[in-house]
C-alpha atoms as one frame of an Amber mdcrd trajectory, in Angstrom:
protein
 108.257 100.586  96.128 108.393  99.449  99.955 109.904 101.131 102.736 110.471
 100.154 106.398 112.801 101.038 109.150 115.720  98.912 110.233 115.081  97.771
 113.574 118.806  96.656 114.738 122.048  95.443 113.629 122.051  91.717 114.643
 119.844  88.849 113.739 118.887  86.582 116.572 118.450  83.116 115.710 117.276
  81.022 118.345 117.550  77.392 118.433 116.326  74.623 120.972 118.045  71.342
 121.337 116.609  68.113 122.928 119.382  67.039 125.081 119.275  65.452 128.540
 118.580  67.568 131.651 122.310  66.651 132.591 123.661  68.110 129.393 125.242
  71.722 130.018 123.824  72.564 126.639 120.522  71.520 127.610 118.916  74.894
 126.892 117.814  77.242 124.311 121.054  78.310 122.500 120.728  81.993 121.375
 123.197  82.999 118.396 123.805  86.224 117.347 125.036  86.912 113.752 126.259
  90.317 113.335 124.768  90.962 109.963 123.618  94.423 109.651 122.255  94.211
 106.206 119.933  91.207 107.399 117.755  93.439 108.818 116.170  94.455 105.941
 114.702  90.915 105.583 111.792  90.044 107.950 112.792  88.149 110.839 110.696
  85.291 109.981 110.663  81.355 110.369 111.678  81.572 106.553 114.497  83.967
 107.327 115.711  81.638 110.121 115.576  78.493 107.979 117.568  80.230 105.408
 120.336  81.279 107.912 120.384  77.622 109.326 121.215  76.154 106.014 123.610
  78.940 104.701 127.235  78.195 104.108 128.785  81.320 103.137 129.193  85.029
 104.161 130.529  87.694 101.970 130.244  91.455 102.793 127.589  91.104 105.751
 125.497  88.913 103.481 124.619  85.326 103.827 124.576  82.757 100.746 123.337
  79.267 100.181 125.136  76.833  98.013 123.257  74.780  95.478 123.501  71.989
  97.891 122.238  74.110 100.786 119.310  75.109  98.579 118.066  71.751  97.756
 118.377  70.490 101.609 116.686  73.579 102.649 113.706  72.739 100.308 113.492
  69.084 101.271 114.072  68.911 104.984 113.237  70.795 108.057 116.471  70.673
 109.776 119.998  71.248 108.408 121.060  67.543 109.209 123.764  66.223 109.700
 125.056  69.551 110.850 123.616  71.033 114.238 121.788  74.283 113.973 124.854
  76.196 115.590 126.719  75.722 112.462 126.107  79.171 111.471 128.585  80.032
 113.839 131.256  78.424 111.487 130.018  80.311 108.244 132.765  80.353 105.769
 134.051  83.757 105.193 134.506  84.530 101.564 137.289  86.695 100.394 136.618
  89.119  97.160 138.774  86.529  95.221 136.818  83.581  96.569 133.619  84.964
  95.920 134.730  85.984  92.339 135.936  82.375  91.525 132.661  80.981  92.652
 130.679  83.558  90.149 133.057  82.384  87.473 132.118  78.885  87.747 128.514
  79.448  87.223 127.026  77.403  84.114 126.132  79.343  81.113 122.362  79.910
  80.294 122.481  78.121  76.945 123.558  74.735  78.697 121.222  72.166  79.926
 119.840  73.199  83.290 118.511  69.862  84.388 120.012  68.749  87.604 121.526
  72.359  87.709 121.646  72.665  91.523 122.999  69.313  92.241 125.765  70.388
  89.748 126.601  73.206  91.528 127.192  71.611  94.818 129.192  73.772  97.051
 130.316  76.005  94.214 127.314  78.596  94.374 126.096  81.625  96.063 122.332
  82.127  96.335 121.108  84.968  98.025 118.011  85.075 100.452 115.919  87.129
  98.273 116.561  84.517  95.204 115.754  81.835  97.762 112.282  83.404  98.372
 111.637  83.754  94.888 112.370  79.992  93.765 110.521  78.844  96.727 107.517
  80.993  95.985 107.052  79.373  92.422 108.293  75.998  93.128 104.739  74.549
  94.089 102.961  76.265  91.537 101.222  74.639  88.346 102.721  75.393  85.028
 100.237  78.057  83.842 101.268  80.321  87.014 104.820  80.569  85.185 103.382
  82.949  82.820 101.656  85.034  85.524 104.998  85.039  87.256 106.907  86.016
  84.089 104.690  88.903  83.148 104.771  90.324  86.716 108.497  90.650  86.388
 108.711  91.682  82.593 107.664  95.173  83.680 108.117  96.584  79.982 106.089
  93.595  78.650 108.530  92.687  75.595 108.567  88.894  76.860 112.106  89.086
  77.770 113.700  89.557  81.179 116.686  91.815  81.964 118.864  91.857  85.027
 117.407  95.007  85.923 113.881  93.524  86.044 115.088  90.437  87.924 116.300
  92.970  90.563 113.169  94.525  91.050 111.945  91.250  92.347 115.142  91.249
  94.969 114.112  94.445  96.224 110.451  93.406  96.609 111.545  90.808  98.928
 114.240  92.687 100.722 111.471  95.428 101.590 113.242  98.043  99.503 115.320
  99.213 102.412 118.800  98.756 100.619 118.764 100.613  97.579 121.728  98.748
  95.874 121.311  94.857  95.333 123.873  92.319  95.428 125.738  93.120  91.949
 126.020  89.396  91.184 125.097  85.993  92.113 125.374  82.674  90.700 121.780
  82.822  89.409 122.295  86.419  88.197 125.423  85.222  86.122 123.563  82.146
  84.867 120.733  84.148  83.417 122.396  87.334  82.609 126.143  86.795  81.926
 128.937  88.375  84.281 128.360  91.917  82.650 124.684  91.575  83.040 123.881
  91.964  79.196 122.176  88.708  78.927 118.369  88.482  78.543 116.131  85.254
  79.355 112.934  84.667  77.228 109.903  83.025  78.621 110.555  79.744  77.259
 113.890  80.083  78.897 112.220  80.921  82.153 109.922  77.773  81.833 112.541
  75.640  81.000 114.543  76.557  84.087 111.586  76.406  86.471 110.458  72.641
  84.867 113.966  71.652  85.721 113.958  72.960  89.162 110.570  71.390  90.021
 111.843  67.881  88.467 115.227  68.040  90.307 113.780  68.670  93.862 111.413
  65.587  93.244 114.284  63.632  92.055 116.546  64.328  95.217 113.566  63.519
  97.309 112.766  60.198  95.413 116.195  59.035  94.976 116.876  59.660  98.905
 114.504  56.527  99.494 115.154  54.632  96.192 118.903  54.307  96.877 119.856
  53.609  93.155 117.129  50.923  92.759 114.884  53.136  90.457 111.796  52.412
  92.736 110.685  53.093  96.208 108.175  50.921  98.096 104.696  51.802  99.390
 106.307  52.335 102.911 108.722  54.694 101.612 106.272  56.302  99.664 104.279
  56.792 102.999 107.057  58.312 104.840 107.827  60.712 102.022 104.285  61.860
 102.287 104.479  62.196 106.166 108.047  63.262 106.510 107.284  67.066 106.224
 103.927  67.253 108.024 103.241  68.616 111.442 101.380  65.472 112.243 102.367
  63.867 115.722 104.427  60.478 115.676 101.007  58.923 117.117  99.181  60.274
 114.069 101.980  59.094 111.457 101.719  55.741 113.071  97.937  55.013 111.987
  98.978  55.707 108.301 101.926  53.197 108.698  99.580  50.633 110.105  97.336
  50.874 107.214 100.109  50.369 104.903 101.596  47.201 106.732  98.031  45.783
 107.456  96.417  46.264 103.861  98.607  43.512 102.531  97.596  43.812  98.796
 100.869  45.395  97.093 101.442  46.128  93.642 105.128  46.261  93.763 107.573
  49.186  93.647 106.763  52.920  92.715 108.729  54.422  89.564 109.719  58.000
  89.536 107.422  58.814  86.687 104.491  57.726  89.125 106.096  59.584  92.069
 106.557  62.769  89.996 102.952  62.822  88.773 101.578  62.172  92.130 103.519
  65.011  93.809 102.552  67.360  91.010  99.194  67.265  92.717 100.641  69.849
  95.065 100.646  72.067  92.535  96.809  72.062  91.820  96.036  70.987  95.549
  93.978  74.152  96.072  91.577  73.343  92.890  91.518  69.805  93.972  90.294
  70.796  97.392  87.340  72.695  95.959  86.450  69.755  93.659  86.539  67.221
  96.582  84.504  69.605  98.911  81.990  69.670  96.517  81.195  65.910  97.457
  81.267  66.870 101.146  78.817  69.386 100.547  76.586  66.849  98.597  77.176
  64.339 101.343  78.526  61.839  98.293  81.464  59.647  98.972  84.486  60.024
  97.045  85.295  56.570  95.370  88.367  56.035  93.322  86.537  56.831  90.228
  85.399  60.081  91.383  88.696  60.977  92.793  90.322  60.046  89.319  87.743
  62.448  87.580  88.365  65.363  89.896  92.283  64.909  89.257  91.708  64.901
  85.623  89.503  67.948  85.747  91.898  69.900  87.894  95.408  68.854  86.202
  94.331  68.126  82.880  95.653  64.740  82.863  94.614  61.247  84.755  96.824
  60.106  87.512  98.184  56.523  87.273  95.824  53.829  88.250  98.419  52.527
  90.795  98.640  55.777  92.645  94.862  56.124  92.994  94.627  52.719  94.534
  97.644  53.481  96.864  95.806  56.878  97.712  92.990  54.951  98.985  95.075
  52.461 100.619  96.643  55.430 102.865  93.636  57.701 103.110  90.592  55.225
 103.564  90.086  55.539 107.139  87.778  52.828 107.870  88.493  50.686 104.893
  84.853  51.283 103.325  86.510  52.253  99.869  85.849  55.849 100.374  88.488
  58.595 100.483  88.811  60.414 103.872  88.862  63.909 102.553  90.323  65.786
 105.583  93.246  63.468 106.199  94.226  63.755 102.355  94.009  67.369 102.444
  95.872  67.879 105.682  98.806  65.811 104.850  99.047  67.367 101.177  98.727
  70.963 102.428 101.219  70.401 105.050 103.749  69.323 102.430 103.037  72.442
 100.650 103.628  74.649 103.866 106.665  73.045 104.718 108.404  73.228 101.390
 111.494  75.691 101.902 109.498  76.007 105.508 106.503  77.902 104.589 104.711
  78.849 101.232 105.304  82.346 100.214 102.274  84.350  99.049 102.019  87.793
  97.874  98.325  88.915  97.429  97.330  90.300  94.015  96.634  93.639  95.186
 100.386  93.836  96.264 101.666  92.522  93.093  99.607  95.077  91.334 100.788
  98.032  93.446 104.203  96.883  93.178 104.038  96.716  89.324 102.603 100.168
  89.046 105.177 101.597  91.237 108.111  99.849  89.430 106.696 101.286  86.019
 106.540 104.868  87.205 110.117 104.725  88.400 111.360 103.199  85.366 109.780
 105.672  83.330 111.143 108.493  85.303 114.439 106.956  84.944 114.176 106.482
  81.308 114.821 102.956  81.592
């Protein structure tokens, strides 16, 4: 499908530290992972991010646990561990690897909170990580397109063979053999690979994944109270942006000086707001029209734009808070550029970067896969 030459047998992961000048470790640390098969992956920021959060190594392949995956999605750095943690990767024996696979939850069971339940008992590969990140910030109607792309024979069920074609796409097709089993593969297709997943199964899993990530993020600030404060919400918005501390401070000041406070924010309100990320490109187009027409975006117009783009209105309390944060001069109108910058930064930082595969690439990939499966009589 895709071919590329291997360019070496070691992956270089460079990490910078910010220690004092007197500390002997105050220099760029270069860590070499003797990981021959990793050269099939592009040595991008995404791959380095995956490496820095991975816990296991088995047969020259790195793996994340369920806990690693959630932390990699929600945080930029693998705190509280240092980046040099991948010097201490746990090397799994064949028996240990198999025991982890045996603990994979059955597909028929409820998958809400699945990655938290997996904890450290999971093995998630880099191609699977890329696949999950690529669909994490997509609106629900994109799930159908994703499913149809994987469902090569268009019979509305996915087999293990079809799922592994995605793995080969993300691994650049260099390695002919995929990893036989991972926690996700066993969960979806059973240990012997005989299972299948329907479109409804697929949507249920992805809905659960999106909600679980939001719950983990929300609960890290709610601390068991069931709600977060406006200042917490602002920090959540700013935490994974590329804004400087000076720029962030201006938003914090707005929250602290604009005294009117409507109380705590509950998860359903937070979840609804963060789901705007899934439709952020459509919302940007709608709001840009106001700029072109030189018309201010009032709370009423913002609510209307959200309703048009998402199909549902945004909670009035969250509309009011949006303007409290993103109304630069207090004139009651949205500062469009500020709002879009922060929201798009959050998308780009989820799992480090947004994975995008151009439509033409998908079309060529699908055609190539179909031809190969036809020739092989699959």
